[in-house]
CSV table of N, CA and C in Angstrom, one decimal:
chain,number,residue,atom,x,y,z
A,1,UNK,N,16.4,-3.0,39.8
A,1,UNK,CA,16.4,-1.9,38.8
A,1,UNK,C,15.6,-2.3,37.6
A,2,UNK,N,14.6,-1.6,37.3
A,2,UNK,CA,13.8,-1.9,36.2
A,2,UNK,C,13.4,-0.7,35.3
A,3,UNK,N,12.9,-1.0,34.2
A,3,UNK,CA,12.5,0.0,33.2
A,3,UNK,C,11.0,0.2,33.4
A,4,UNK,N,10.5,1.4,33.3
A,4,UNK,CA,9.1,1.6,33.2
A,4,UNK,C,8.7,1.8,31.7
A,5,UNK,N,7.5,1.8,31.4
A,5,UNK,CA,7.1,1.8,30.0
A,5,UNK,C,7.5,3.2,29.3
A,6,UNK,N,7.5,4.2,30.1
A,6,UNK,CA,7.9,5.6,29.5
A,6,UNK,C,9.3,5.6,29.1
A,7,UNK,N,10.2,5.0,29.9
A,7,UNK,CA,11.6,5.0,29.6
A,7,UNK,C,11.8,4.1,28.4
A,8,UNK,N,11.1,3.0,28.3
A,8,UNK,CA,11.2,2.1,27.1
A,8,UNK,C,10.8,2.8,25.8
A,9,UNK,N,9.7,3.6,25.9
A,9,UNK,CA,9.3,4.3,24.7
A,9,UNK,C,10.3,5.4,24.3
A,10,UNK,N,10.9,6.1,25.3
A,10,UNK,CA,11.8,7.1,24.9
A,10,UNK,C,13.1,6.5,24.3
A,11,UNK,N,13.5,5.4,24.8
A,11,UNK,CA,14.7,4.7,24.2
A,11,UNK,C,14.4,4.2,22.8
A,12,UNK,N,13.1,3.7,22.6
A,12,UNK,CA,12.7,3.2,21.3
A,12,UNK,C,12.7,4.4,20.3
A,13,UNK,N,12.2,5.5,20.7
A,13,UNK,CA,12.2,6.7,19.8
A,13,UNK,C,13.6,7.2,19.5
A,14,UNK,N,14.5,7.1,20.4
A,14,UNK,CA,15.9,7.5,20.2
A,14,UNK,C,16.6,6.6,19.2
A,15,UNK,N,16.4,5.3,19.3
A,15,UNK,CA,16.9,4.3,18.4
A,15,UNK,C,16.4,4.5,17.0
A,16,UNK,N,15.1,4.8,16.9
A,16,UNK,CA,14.4,5.0,15.6
A,16,UNK,C,15.0,6.2,14.9
A,17,UNK,N,15.3,7.3,15.7
A,17,UNK,CA,15.9,8.5,15.1
A,17,UNK,C,17.3,8.1,14.6
A,18,UNK,N,18.1,7.4,15.3
A,18,UNK,CA,19.4,7.0,14.9
A,18,UNK,C,19.4,6.2,13.7
A,19,UNK,N,18.5,5.3,13.6
A,19,UNK,CA,18.4,4.4,12.4
A,19,UNK,C,18.0,5.2,11.2
A,20,UNK,N,17.1,6.2,11.3
A,20,UNK,CA,16.7,7.0,10.1
A,20,UNK,C,17.8,7.9,9.7
A,21,UNK,N,18.6,8.4,10.6
A,21,UNK,CA,19.8,9.2,10.2
A,21,UNK,C,20.8,8.4,9.5
A,22,UNK,N,21.0,7.1,10.0
A,22,UNK,CA,22.0,6.2,9.4
A,22,UNK,C,21.7,5.9,8.0
A,23,UNK,N,20.4,5.9,7.6
A,23,UNK,CA,20.1,5.6,6.2
A,23,UNK,C,20.1,6.8,5.3
A,24,UNK,N,20.3,8.0,5.8
A,24,UNK,CA,20.3,9.2,4.9
A,24,UNK,C,21.6,9.3,4.2
A,25,UNK,N,21.5,9.7,2.9
A,25,UNK,CA,22.7,9.8,2.1
A,25,UNK,C,22.9,11.3,1.8
A,26,UNK,N,24.0,11.7,1.3
A,26,UNK,CA,24.3,13.0,0.9
A,26,UNK,C,24.8,13.1,-0.5
A,27,UNK,N,24.5,14.1,-1.2
A,27,UNK,CA,24.9,14.3,-2.6
A,27,UNK,C,24.7,15.7,-3.1
A,28,UNK,N,24.8,15.9,-4.4
A,28,UNK,CA,24.6,17.2,-5.0
A,28,UNK,C,23.3,17.1,-5.8
A,29,UNK,N,22.5,18.2,-5.6
A,29,UNK,CA,21.2,18.3,-6.4
A,29,UNK,C,21.4,19.5,-7.3
A,30,UNK,N,20.8,19.4,-8.5
A,30,UNK,CA,20.7,20.4,-9.5
A,30,UNK,C,19.2,20.4,-9.9
A,31,UNK,N,18.8,21.2,-10.8
A,31,UNK,CA,17.4,21.2,-11.2
A,31,UNK,C,17.3,21.4,-12.7
A,32,UNK,N,16.1,21.1,-13.2
A,32,UNK,CA,15.7,21.3,-14.6
A,32,UNK,C,14.3,21.9,-14.7
A,33,UNK,N,14.1,22.7,-15.7
A,33,UNK,CA,12.9,23.4,-15.9
A,33,UNK,C,11.7,22.6,-16.4
A,34,UNK,N,10.5,23.2,-16.3
A,34,UNK,CA,9.3,22.5,-16.7
A,34,UNK,C,9.3,22.1,-18.1
A,35,UNK,N,8.6,21.3,-18.3
A,35,UNK,CA,8.1,20.2,-19.1
A,35,UNK,C,8.8,19.0,-18.6
A,36,UNK,N,8.2,18.3,-17.7
A,36,UNK,CA,8.8,17.1,-17.1
A,36,UNK,C,8.5,15.8,-17.8
A,37,UNK,N,7.8,15.9,-18.9
A,37,UNK,CA,7.6,14.7,-19.7
A,37,UNK,C,8.1,15.0,-21.1
A,38,UNK,N,8.5,14.0,-21.9
A,38,UNK,CA,8.5,12.6,-21.5
A,38,UNK,C,9.7,12.3,-20.6
A,39,UNK,N,9.5,11.2,-19.9
A,39,UNK,CA,10.6,10.7,-18.9
A,39,UNK,C,11.0,9.3,-19.3
A,40,UNK,N,12.2,9.0,-18.8
A,40,UNK,CA,12.8,7.7,-19.1
A,40,UNK,C,11.9,6.5,-18.5
A,41,UNK,N,11.4,6.8,-17.3
A,41,UNK,CA,10.6,5.8,-16.6
A,41,UNK,C,9.2,5.6,-17.1
A,42,UNK,N,8.5,6.7,-17.4
A,42,UNK,CA,7.1,6.7,-17.7
A,42,UNK,C,6.6,7.3,-19.0
A,43,UNK,N,7.5,7.6,-19.9
A,43,UNK,CA,7.2,8.2,-21.2
A,43,UNK,C,6.4,9.5,-21.0
A,44,UNK,N,5.2,9.6,-21.5
A,44,UNK,CA,4.4,10.8,-21.5
A,44,UNK,C,3.5,10.9,-20.3
A,45,UNK,N,3.5,9.9,-19.4
A,45,UNK,CA,2.7,10.0,-18.2
A,45,UNK,C,3.1,11.1,-17.3
A,46,UNK,N,2.2,11.9,-16.9
A,46,UNK,CA,2.5,13.1,-16.1
A,46,UNK,C,2.5,12.7,-14.6
A,47,UNK,N,3.6,12.8,-13.9
A,47,UNK,CA,3.7,12.6,-12.4
A,47,UNK,C,3.7,13.8,-11.6
A,48,UNK,N,3.2,14.9,-12.2
A,48,UNK,CA,3.2,16.2,-11.5
A,48,UNK,C,4.5,16.9,-11.5
A,49,UNK,N,4.7,17.8,-10.5
A,49,UNK,CA,5.9,18.7,-10.5
A,49,UNK,C,6.9,18.3,-9.5
A,50,UNK,N,6.6,17.4,-8.5
A,50,UNK,CA,7.5,17.0,-7.5
A,50,UNK,C,8.2,15.7,-8.0
A,51,UNK,N,9.1,15.9,-9.0
A,51,UNK,CA,9.7,14.8,-9.6
A,51,UNK,C,11.2,15.0,-9.7
A,52,UNK,N,11.9,13.9,-10.0
A,52,UNK,CA,13.4,14.0,-10.2
A,52,UNK,C,13.9,13.0,-11.1
A,53,UNK,N,15.1,13.3,-11.7
A,53,UNK,CA,15.9,12.3,-12.4
A,53,UNK,C,17.1,12.0,-11.5
A,54,UNK,N,17.6,10.8,-11.6
A,54,UNK,CA,18.7,10.4,-10.8
A,54,UNK,C,19.9,10.0,-11.7
A,55,UNK,N,21.1,10.1,-11.1
A,55,UNK,CA,22.3,9.7,-11.8
A,55,UNK,C,22.6,8.2,-11.7
A,56,UNK,N,23.6,7.8,-12.3
A,56,UNK,CA,24.0,6.4,-12.3
A,56,UNK,C,24.1,5.9,-10.8
A,57,UNK,N,24.5,6.7,-9.9
A,57,UNK,CA,24.7,6.3,-8.5
A,57,UNK,C,23.4,5.8,-7.9
A,58,UNK,N,22.3,6.3,-8.4
A,58,UNK,CA,21.0,5.9,-7.8
A,58,UNK,C,20.1,5.2,-8.8
A,59,UNK,N,20.4,5.2,-10.1
A,59,UNK,CA,19.5,4.7,-11.1
A,59,UNK,C,19.3,3.2,-11.0
A,60,UNK,N,20.4,2.4,-10.8
A,60,UNK,CA,20.3,1.0,-10.5
A,60,UNK,C,19.6,0.3,-11.7
A,61,UNK,N,20.0,0.6,-12.9
A,61,UNK,CA,19.4,-0.1,-14.1
A,61,UNK,C,17.9,0.2,-14.3
A,62,UNK,N,17.4,1.2,-13.7
A,62,UNK,CA,16.0,1.6,-13.9
A,62,UNK,C,15.2,1.2,-12.7
A,63,UNK,N,15.8,0.5,-11.7
A,63,UNK,CA,15.0,0.1,-10.5
A,63,UNK,C,14.6,1.3,-9.7
A,64,UNK,N,15.2,2.4,-9.9
A,64,UNK,CA,14.9,3.7,-9.2
A,64,UNK,C,13.6,4.2,-9.6
A,65,UNK,N,13.0,3.9,-10.7
A,65,UNK,CA,11.7,4.4,-11.2
A,65,UNK,C,10.7,4.2,-10.1
A,66,UNK,N,10.0,5.3,-9.8
A,66,UNK,CA,8.9,5.3,-8.8
A,66,UNK,C,9.4,5.5,-7.3
A,67,UNK,N,10.7,5.4,-7.1
A,67,UNK,CA,11.1,5.6,-5.7
A,67,UNK,C,10.8,7.0,-5.3
A,68,UNK,N,10.5,7.1,-4.0
A,68,UNK,CA,10.3,8.5,-3.4
A,68,UNK,C,11.5,8.8,-2.5
A,69,UNK,N,12.0,10.0,-2.6
A,69,UNK,CA,13.0,10.5,-1.8
A,69,UNK,C,12.6,11.7,-1.1
A,70,UNK,N,12.9,11.8,0.2
A,70,UNK,CA,12.8,13.1,1.0
A,70,UNK,C,14.1,13.8,0.8
A,71,UNK,N,14.1,15.0,0.3
A,71,UNK,CA,15.4,15.7,0.0
A,71,UNK,C,15.4,17.0,0.8
A,72,UNK,N,16.5,17.3,1.4
A,72,UNK,CA,16.6,18.6,2.1
A,72,UNK,C,18.0,19.2,1.8
A,73,UNK,N,18.1,20.5,1.7
A,73,UNK,CA,19.3,21.2,1.4
A,73,UNK,C,20.1,21.3,2.7
A,74,UNK,N,21.4,21.0,2.6
A,74,UNK,CA,22.3,21.1,3.8
A,74,UNK,C,23.3,22.2,3.7
A,75,UNK,N,23.7,22.6,2.4
A,75,UNK,CA,24.7,23.7,2.3
A,75,UNK,C,24.9,23.9,0.7
A,76,UNK,N,25.4,25.1,0.5
A,76,UNK,CA,25.6,25.5,-0.9
A,76,UNK,C,26.8,24.7,-1.5
A,77,UNK,N,26.8,24.7,-2.8
A,77,UNK,CA,27.9,24.0,-3.5
A,77,UNK,C,28.8,25.1,-4.3
A,78,UNK,N,28.5,26.3,-4.1
A,78,UNK,CA,29.2,27.4,-4.7
A,78,UNK,C,29.1,28.6,-3.8
A,79,UNK,N,29.4,29.8,-4.3
A,79,UNK,CA,29.4,31.0,-3.4
A,79,UNK,C,28.1,31.7,-3.3
A,80,UNK,N,27.0,31.1,-3.7
A,80,UNK,CA,25.7,31.8,-3.6
A,80,UNK,C,25.4,32.1,-2.1
A,81,UNK,N,24.9,33.3,-1.8
A,81,UNK,CA,24.5,33.6,-0.4
A,81,UNK,C,23.2,32.9,-0.1
A,82,UNK,N,23.1,32.4,1.1
A,82,UNK,CA,21.9,31.7,1.6
A,82,UNK,C,21.3,30.8,0.6
A,83,UNK,N,21.9,29.8,0.2
A,83,UNK,CA,21.4,28.9,-0.9
A,83,UNK,C,20.2,28.0,-0.4
A,84,UNK,N,20.2,27.6,0.9
A,84,UNK,CA,19.3,26.7,1.4
A,84,UNK,C,18.0,27.3,2.0
A,85,UNK,N,16.9,26.6,1.9
A,85,UNK,CA,15.7,27.0,2.6
A,85,UNK,C,15.3,25.9,3.6
A,86,UNK,N,14.6,26.3,4.6
A,86,UNK,CA,14.1,25.4,5.6
A,86,UNK,C,13.2,24.3,5.0
A,87,UNK,N,13.2,23.1,5.6
A,87,UNK,CA,12.3,22.1,5.2
A,87,UNK,C,12.8,21.1,4.2
A,88,UNK,N,11.9,20.2,3.8
A,88,UNK,CA,12.3,19.2,2.8
A,88,UNK,C,11.2,19.0,1.8
A,89,UNK,N,11.5,18.3,0.8
A,89,UNK,CA,10.5,18.0,-0.2
A,89,UNK,C,10.6,16.5,-0.6
A,90,UNK,N,9.4,15.9,-0.9
A,90,UNK,CA,9.4,14.5,-1.3
A,90,UNK,C,9.2,14.5,-2.8
A,91,UNK,N,10.1,13.8,-3.5
A,91,UNK,CA,10.0,13.7,-5.0
A,91,UNK,C,9.9,12.2,-5.4
A,92,UNK,N,9.4,12.0,-6.6
A,92,UNK,CA,9.3,10.7,-7.2
A,92,UNK,C,10.3,10.6,-8.3
A,93,UNK,N,11.0,9.6,-8.4
A,93,UNK,CA,12.0,9.4,-9.5
A,93,UNK,C,11.2,9.0,-10.7
A,94,UNK,N,11.4,9.8,-11.8
A,94,UNK,CA,10.7,9.6,-13.1
A,94,UNK,C,11.7,9.5,-14.2
A,95,UNK,N,12.9,9.9,-14.0
A,95,UNK,CA,13.8,10.0,-15.1
A,95,UNK,C,15.3,9.6,-14.7
A,96,UNK,N,16.0,9.4,-15.8
A,96,UNK,CA,17.5,9.1,-15.7
A,96,UNK,C,18.3,10.3,-16.0
A,97,UNK,N,19.2,10.7,-15.2
A,97,UNK,CA,20.0,11.9,-15.5
A,97,UNK,C,21.5,11.4,-15.8
A,98,UNK,N,21.8,11.6,-17.0
A,98,UNK,CA,23.2,11.2,-17.4
A,98,UNK,C,24.2,12.1,-16.8
A,99,UNK,N,25.5,11.8,-17.0
A,99,UNK,CA,26.5,12.6,-16.3
A,99,UNK,C,26.5,14.1,-16.5
A,100,UNK,N,25.9,14.5,-17.6
A,100,UNK,CA,25.8,16.0,-17.9
A,100,UNK,C,25.0,16.8,-16.9
A,101,UNK,N,24.3,16.1,-16.0
A,101,UNK,CA,23.4,16.9,-15.1
A,101,UNK,C,24.2,17.4,-13.9
A,102,UNK,N,25.4,17.0,-13.7
A,102,UNK,CA,26.3,17.5,-12.7
A,102,UNK,C,25.8,17.3,-11.2
A,103,UNK,N,25.0,16.3,-11.0
A,103,UNK,CA,24.5,16.1,-9.7
A,103,UNK,C,24.1,14.6,-9.5
A,104,UNK,N,23.8,14.3,-8.3
A,104,UNK,CA,23.2,12.9,-8.0
A,104,UNK,C,21.7,12.9,-8.3
A,105,UNK,N,21.1,14.0,-7.9
A,105,UNK,CA,19.7,14.1,-8.1
A,105,UNK,C,19.4,15.4,-8.9
A,106,UNK,N,18.6,15.2,-10.0
A,106,UNK,CA,18.2,16.4,-10.8
A,106,UNK,C,16.8,16.6,-10.5
A,107,UNK,N,16.5,17.6,-9.6
A,107,UNK,CA,15.2,17.9,-9.1
A,107,UNK,C,14.4,18.7,-10.2
A,108,UNK,N,13.1,18.6,-10.2
A,108,UNK,CA,12.3,19.6,-11.0
A,108,UNK,C,12.6,20.9,-10.4
A,109,UNK,N,12.4,22.0,-11.2
A,109,UNK,CA,12.6,23.3,-10.7
A,109,UNK,C,11.7,23.6,-9.5
A,110,UNK,N,10.5,23.1,-9.6
A,110,UNK,CA,9.5,23.3,-8.5
A,110,UNK,C,10.0,22.7,-7.2
A,111,UNK,N,10.5,21.5,-7.3
A,111,UNK,CA,11.0,20.9,-6.0
A,111,UNK,C,12.3,21.6,-5.5
A,112,UNK,N,13.2,21.9,-6.4
A,112,UNK,CA,14.4,22.6,-6.0
A,112,UNK,C,14.1,23.9,-5.3
A,113,UNK,N,13.2,24.6,-5.9
A,113,UNK,CA,12.9,26.0,-5.3
A,113,UNK,C,12.3,25.9,-4.0
A,114,UNK,N,11.7,24.8,-3.6
A,114,UNK,CA,11.2,24.7,-2.2
A,114,UNK,C,12.2,24.5,-1.2
A,115,UNK,N,13.4,23.9,-1.6
A,115,UNK,CA,14.4,23.6,-0.6
A,115,UNK,C,15.7,24.5,-0.8
A,116,UNK,N,15.8,25.2,-1.9
A,116,UNK,CA,17.0,26.0,-2.2
A,116,UNK,C,16.6,27.2,-3.1
A,117,UNK,N,17.5,28.1,-3.1
A,117,UNK,CA,17.4,29.3,-4.0
A,117,UNK,C,17.9,28.8,-5.4
A,118,UNK,N,17.0,28.9,-6.4
A,118,UNK,CA,17.4,28.5,-7.8
A,118,UNK,C,18.6,29.2,-8.3
A,119,UNK,N,18.9,30.4,-7.8
A,119,UNK,CA,20.1,31.1,-8.2
A,119,UNK,C,21.4,30.4,-7.8
A,120,UNK,N,21.3,29.6,-6.8
A,120,UNK,CA,22.4,28.8,-6.3
A,120,UNK,C,22.9,27.8,-7.4
A,121,UNK,N,22.0,27.3,-8.2
A,121,UNK,CA,22.3,26.4,-9.3
A,121,UNK,C,22.4,24.9,-8.8
A,122,UNK,N,23.3,24.7,-7.8
A,122,UNK,CA,23.4,23.4,-7.3
A,122,UNK,C,23.7,23.5,-5.8
A,123,UNK,N,23.3,22.5,-5.0
A,123,UNK,CA,23.5,22.5,-3.6
A,123,UNK,C,23.8,21.1,-3.1
A,124,UNK,N,24.4,21.0,-1.9
A,124,UNK,CA,24.5,19.7,-1.3
A,124,UNK,C,23.2,19.4,-0.6
A,125,UNK,N,22.8,18.2,-0.7
A,125,UNK,CA,21.5,17.7,-0.1
A,125,UNK,C,21.7,16.5,0.7
A,126,UNK,N,20.7,16.2,1.6
A,126,UNK,CA,20.6,15.0,2.3
A,126,UNK,C,19.3,14.4,1.7
A,127,UNK,N,19.3,13.1,1.4
A,127,UNK,CA,18.1,12.4,0.9
A,127,UNK,C,18.0,11.0,1.5
A,128,UNK,N,16.8,10.6,1.7
A,128,UNK,CA,16.5,9.3,2.1
A,128,UNK,C,15.1,8.8,1.6
A,129,UNK,N,14.9,7.5,1.6
A,129,UNK,CA,13.7,7.0,1.1
A,129,UNK,C,12.7,6.8,2.2
């Protein structure tokens, strides 16, 4: 009884998928409107519109600066109809979001609107690096 190369590749792909799912985390995302500078990480340096601030849970004393997260909406956090949109967005952490942001990730309005209806205000998300 032996494995052929095709079976081995299929098994490797399945393990890879399981590992990537295992590293995904869930939390709440909110958003903030444009003018994304100055930021805690980079001052007045403009990192575009696909940016985010993170809460204490992800900030890690500033080590989060520059990290990229793939974020996707998994469900609403309130009664908004159809809060999630298909797909995901990759954001770069440029800022620190204190407790007042009401979420784990404070996405730019541009990033949030790609994965969720801004009228929802906040949504549950899945994110990974």
